[in-house]
Backbone as a chain_set.jsonl record, in Angstrom:
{"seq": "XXXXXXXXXXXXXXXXXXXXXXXXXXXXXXXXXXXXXXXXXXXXXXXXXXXXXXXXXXXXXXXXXXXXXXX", "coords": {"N": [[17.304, -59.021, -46.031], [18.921, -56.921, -46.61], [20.023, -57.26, -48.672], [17.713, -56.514, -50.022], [17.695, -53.847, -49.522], [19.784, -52.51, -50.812], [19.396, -53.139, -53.57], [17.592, -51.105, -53.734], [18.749, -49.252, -53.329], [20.836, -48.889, -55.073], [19.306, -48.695, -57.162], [18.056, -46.242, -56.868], [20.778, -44.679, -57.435], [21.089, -45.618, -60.17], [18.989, -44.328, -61.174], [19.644, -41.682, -60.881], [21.9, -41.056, -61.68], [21.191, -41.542, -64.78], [19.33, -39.434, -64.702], [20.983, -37.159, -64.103], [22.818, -37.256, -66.801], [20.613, -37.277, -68.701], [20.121, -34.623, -68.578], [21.479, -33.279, -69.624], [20.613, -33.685, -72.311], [17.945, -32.942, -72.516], [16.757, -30.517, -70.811], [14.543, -29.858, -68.937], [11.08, -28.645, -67.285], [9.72, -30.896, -67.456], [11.336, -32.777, -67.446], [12.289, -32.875, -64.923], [10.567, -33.378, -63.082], [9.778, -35.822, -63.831], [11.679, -36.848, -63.19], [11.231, -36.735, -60.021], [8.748, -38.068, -59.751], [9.912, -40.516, -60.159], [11.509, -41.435, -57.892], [9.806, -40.857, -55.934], [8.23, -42.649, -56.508], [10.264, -45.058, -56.146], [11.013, -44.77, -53.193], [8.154, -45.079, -52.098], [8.017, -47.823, -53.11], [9.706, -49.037, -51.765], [9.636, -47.989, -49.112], [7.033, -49.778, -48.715], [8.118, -52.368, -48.295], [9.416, -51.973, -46.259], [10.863, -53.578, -42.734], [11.603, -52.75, -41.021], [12.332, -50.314, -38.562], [14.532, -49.035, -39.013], [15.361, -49.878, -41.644], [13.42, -48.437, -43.43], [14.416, -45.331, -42.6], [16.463, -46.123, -44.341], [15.467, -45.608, -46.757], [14.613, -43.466, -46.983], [16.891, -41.94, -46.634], [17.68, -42.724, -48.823], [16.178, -42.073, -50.552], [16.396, -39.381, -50.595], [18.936, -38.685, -51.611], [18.561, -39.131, -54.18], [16.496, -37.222, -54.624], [18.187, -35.33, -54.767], [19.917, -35.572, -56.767], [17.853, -35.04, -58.545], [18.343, -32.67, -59.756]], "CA": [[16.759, -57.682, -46.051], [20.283, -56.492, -46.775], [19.722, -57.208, -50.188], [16.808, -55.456, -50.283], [17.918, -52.307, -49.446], [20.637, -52.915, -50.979], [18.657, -53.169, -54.331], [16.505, -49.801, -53.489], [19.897, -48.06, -52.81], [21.123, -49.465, -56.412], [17.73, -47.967, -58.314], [18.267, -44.37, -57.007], [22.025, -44.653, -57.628], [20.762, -45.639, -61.26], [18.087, -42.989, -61.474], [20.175, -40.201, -60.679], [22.942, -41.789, -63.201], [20.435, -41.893, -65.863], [18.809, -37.935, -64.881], [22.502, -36.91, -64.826], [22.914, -37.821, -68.14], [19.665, -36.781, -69.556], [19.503, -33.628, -68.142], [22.326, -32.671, -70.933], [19.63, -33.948, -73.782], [16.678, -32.219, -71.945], [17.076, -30.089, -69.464], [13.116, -29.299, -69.25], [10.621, -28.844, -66.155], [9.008, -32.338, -67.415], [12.403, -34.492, -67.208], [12.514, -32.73, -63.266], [9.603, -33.984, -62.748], [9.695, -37.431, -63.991], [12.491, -37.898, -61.795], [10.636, -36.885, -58.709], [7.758, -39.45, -59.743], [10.362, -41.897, -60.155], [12.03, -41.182, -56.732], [8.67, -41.207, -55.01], [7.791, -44.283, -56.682], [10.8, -45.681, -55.781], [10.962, -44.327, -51.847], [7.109, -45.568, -51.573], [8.194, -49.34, -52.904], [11.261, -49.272, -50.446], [9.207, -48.02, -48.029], [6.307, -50.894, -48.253], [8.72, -53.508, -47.554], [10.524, -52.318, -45.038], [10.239, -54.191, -41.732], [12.411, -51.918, -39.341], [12.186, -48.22, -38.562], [15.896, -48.31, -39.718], [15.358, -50.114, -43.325], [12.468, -46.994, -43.595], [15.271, -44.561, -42.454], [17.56, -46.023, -45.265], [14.559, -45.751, -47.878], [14.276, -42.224, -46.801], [18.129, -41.555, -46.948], [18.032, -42.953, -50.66], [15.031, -40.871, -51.683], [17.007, -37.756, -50.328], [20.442, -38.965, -52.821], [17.824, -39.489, -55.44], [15.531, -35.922, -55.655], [19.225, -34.318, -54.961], [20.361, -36.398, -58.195], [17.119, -34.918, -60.15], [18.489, -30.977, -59.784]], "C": [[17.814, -56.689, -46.548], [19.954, -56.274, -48.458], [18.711, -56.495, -51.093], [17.207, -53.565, -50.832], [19.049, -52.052, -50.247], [20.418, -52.224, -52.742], [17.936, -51.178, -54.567], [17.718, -48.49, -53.964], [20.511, -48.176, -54.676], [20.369, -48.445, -57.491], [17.743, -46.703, -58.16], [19.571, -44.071, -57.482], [21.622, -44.629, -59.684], [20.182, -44.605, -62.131], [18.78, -41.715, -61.665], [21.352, -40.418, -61.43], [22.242, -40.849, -64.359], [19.901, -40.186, -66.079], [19.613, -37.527, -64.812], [22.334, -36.547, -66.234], [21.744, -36.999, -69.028], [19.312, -35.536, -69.293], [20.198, -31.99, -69.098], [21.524, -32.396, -72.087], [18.384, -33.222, -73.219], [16.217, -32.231, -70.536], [15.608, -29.013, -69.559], [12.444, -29.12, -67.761], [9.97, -30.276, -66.159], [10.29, -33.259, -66.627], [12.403, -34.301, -65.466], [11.352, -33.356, -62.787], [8.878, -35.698, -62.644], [10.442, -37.962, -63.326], [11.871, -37.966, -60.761], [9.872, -37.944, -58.379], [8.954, -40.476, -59.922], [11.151, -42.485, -58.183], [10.865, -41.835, -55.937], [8.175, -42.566, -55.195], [8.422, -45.477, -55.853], [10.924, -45.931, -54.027], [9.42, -45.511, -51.15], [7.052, -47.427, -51.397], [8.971, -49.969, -51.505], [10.426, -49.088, -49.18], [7.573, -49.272, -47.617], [7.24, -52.435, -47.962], [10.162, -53.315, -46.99], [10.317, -52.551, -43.703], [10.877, -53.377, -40.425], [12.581, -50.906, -39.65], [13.784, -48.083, -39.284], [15.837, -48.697, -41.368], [14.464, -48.442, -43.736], [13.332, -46.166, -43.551], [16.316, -44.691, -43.909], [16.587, -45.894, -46.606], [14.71, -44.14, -47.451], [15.607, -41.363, -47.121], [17.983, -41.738, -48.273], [17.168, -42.091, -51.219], [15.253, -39.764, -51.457], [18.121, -37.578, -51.501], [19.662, -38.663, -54.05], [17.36, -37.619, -55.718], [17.143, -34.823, -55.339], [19.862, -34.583, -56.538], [19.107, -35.28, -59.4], [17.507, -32.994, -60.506], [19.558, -30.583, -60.509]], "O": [[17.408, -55.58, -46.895], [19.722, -55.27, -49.132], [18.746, -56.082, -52.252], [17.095, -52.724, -51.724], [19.191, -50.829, -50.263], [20.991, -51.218, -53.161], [17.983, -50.405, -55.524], [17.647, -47.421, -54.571], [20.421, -47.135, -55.327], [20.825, -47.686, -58.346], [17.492, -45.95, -59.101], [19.575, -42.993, -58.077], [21.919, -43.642, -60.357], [20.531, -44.143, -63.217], [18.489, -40.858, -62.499], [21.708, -39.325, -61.872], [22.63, -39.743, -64.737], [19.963, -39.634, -67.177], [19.622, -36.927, -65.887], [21.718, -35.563, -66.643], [22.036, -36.199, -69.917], [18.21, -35.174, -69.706], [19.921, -30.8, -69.247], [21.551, -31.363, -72.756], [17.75, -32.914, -74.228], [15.743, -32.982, -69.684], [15.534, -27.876, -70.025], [13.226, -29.442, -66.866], [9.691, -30.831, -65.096], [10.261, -34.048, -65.683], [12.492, -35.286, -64.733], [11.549, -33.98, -61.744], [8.09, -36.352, -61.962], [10.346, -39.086, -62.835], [11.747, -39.089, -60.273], [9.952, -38.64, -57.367], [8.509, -41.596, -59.676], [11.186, -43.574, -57.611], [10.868, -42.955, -55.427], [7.814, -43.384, -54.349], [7.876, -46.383, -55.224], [10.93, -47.073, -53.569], [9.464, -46.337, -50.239], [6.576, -48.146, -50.518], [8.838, -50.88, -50.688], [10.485, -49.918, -48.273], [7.178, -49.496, -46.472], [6.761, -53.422, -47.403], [11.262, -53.864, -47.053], [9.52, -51.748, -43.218], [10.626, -53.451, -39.222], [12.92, -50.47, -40.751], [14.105, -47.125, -39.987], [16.221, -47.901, -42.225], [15.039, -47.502, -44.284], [13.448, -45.79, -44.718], [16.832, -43.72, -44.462], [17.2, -46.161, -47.64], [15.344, -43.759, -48.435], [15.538, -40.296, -47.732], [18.199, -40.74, -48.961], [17.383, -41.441, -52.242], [14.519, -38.908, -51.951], [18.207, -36.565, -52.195], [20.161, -37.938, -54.912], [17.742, -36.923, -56.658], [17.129, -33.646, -55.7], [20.204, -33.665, -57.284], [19.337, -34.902, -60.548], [16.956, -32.299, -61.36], [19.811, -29.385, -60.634]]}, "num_chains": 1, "name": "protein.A"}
Protein backbone atom coordinates (compact mmCIF):
# COMPACT_ATOMS: atom_id res chain seq x y z
CA UNK A 1 0.00 0.00 0.00
CA UNK A 2 3.19 1.96 0.58
CA UNK A 3 3.77 1.87 -2.90
CA UNK A 4 0.66 3.02 -3.65
CA UNK A 5 0.70 6.08 -2.08
CA UNK A 6 3.80 6.33 -2.76
CA UNK A 7 2.92 6.40 -6.56
CA UNK A 8 -0.13 9.05 -5.96
CA UNK A 9 2.43 11.23 -4.03
CA UNK A 10 4.89 10.85 -7.23
CA UNK A 11 1.88 12.04 -9.86
CA UNK A 12 1.15 15.32 -7.96
CA UNK A 13 4.89 15.89 -7.42
CA UNK A 14 4.94 15.46 -11.36
CA UNK A 15 1.86 17.54 -12.02
CA UNK A 16 2.92 20.44 -10.23
CA UNK A 17 6.56 19.97 -11.97
CA UNK A 18 4.98 19.94 -15.26
CA UNK A 19 2.24 23.23 -14.29
CA UNK A 20 5.41 24.90 -12.95
CA UNK A 21 6.92 24.79 -16.06
CA UNK A 22 4.03 25.46 -18.26
CA UNK A 23 2.73 28.17 -16.54
CA UNK A 24 5.88 30.20 -18.15
CA UNK A 25 4.45 29.05 -21.84
CA UNK A 26 0.79 29.77 -20.79
CA UNK A 27 -0.03 31.37 -18.04
CA UNK A 28 -3.97 31.34 -18.95
CA UNK A 29 -7.25 30.66 -16.76
CA UNK A 30 -7.56 27.26 -18.93
CA UNK A 31 -3.93 25.80 -17.99
CA UNK A 32 -5.33 26.70 -14.00
CA UNK A 33 -7.87 24.83 -14.59
CA UNK A 34 -6.61 21.80 -16.22
CA UNK A 35 -4.49 21.43 -13.35
CA UNK A 36 -7.31 21.41 -10.88
CA UNK A 37 -9.08 18.62 -13.11
CA UNK A 38 -5.95 16.85 -13.03
CA UNK A 39 -5.50 17.14 -9.19
CA UNK A 40 -9.09 16.13 -8.62
CA UNK A 41 -8.71 13.35 -10.90
CA UNK A 42 -5.82 12.39 -9.31
CA UNK A 43 -7.06 12.91 -5.38
CA UNK A 44 -10.42 10.94 -6.49
CA UNK A 45 -8.14 7.79 -7.93
CA UNK A 46 -5.97 7.94 -4.66
CA UNK A 47 -8.84 8.25 -2.85
CA UNK A 48 -10.78 4.99 -4.37
CA UNK A 49 -8.09 2.79 -3.33
CA UNK A 50 -7.38 3.76 -0.23
CA UNK A 51 -8.09 1.22 2.52
CA UNK A 52 -7.27 3.32 5.76
CA UNK A 53 -8.59 6.67 6.95
CA UNK A 54 -4.80 7.53 7.00
CA UNK A 55 -3.88 6.44 3.19
CA UNK A 56 -7.26 8.94 2.48
CA UNK A 57 -5.55 11.57 4.76
CA UNK A 58 -2.30 11.18 2.62
CA UNK A 59 -4.45 11.41 -0.73
CA UNK A 60 -5.86 14.52 0.69
CA UNK A 61 -2.39 15.93 1.85
CA UNK A 62 -1.13 15.33 -1.87
CA UNK A 63 -4.16 16.97 -3.47
CA UNK A 64 -3.44 20.06 -1.15
CA UNK A 65 0.73 20.06 -2.59
CA UNK A 66 -0.87 19.60 -5.94
CA UNK A 67 -3.81 22.64 -6.35
CA UNK A 68 -0.95 24.73 -4.33
CA UNK A 69 1.49 23.62 -7.31
CA UNK A 70 -1.35 24.83 -9.95
CA UNK A 71 -1.13 28.80 -8.62
Amino acid sequence: MKKKIAYFAASFALAGAFTFSASFYAPTSAAVESCQGRCNRAKNACLNTAQTTGEAAQCNKSYQGCISSCK
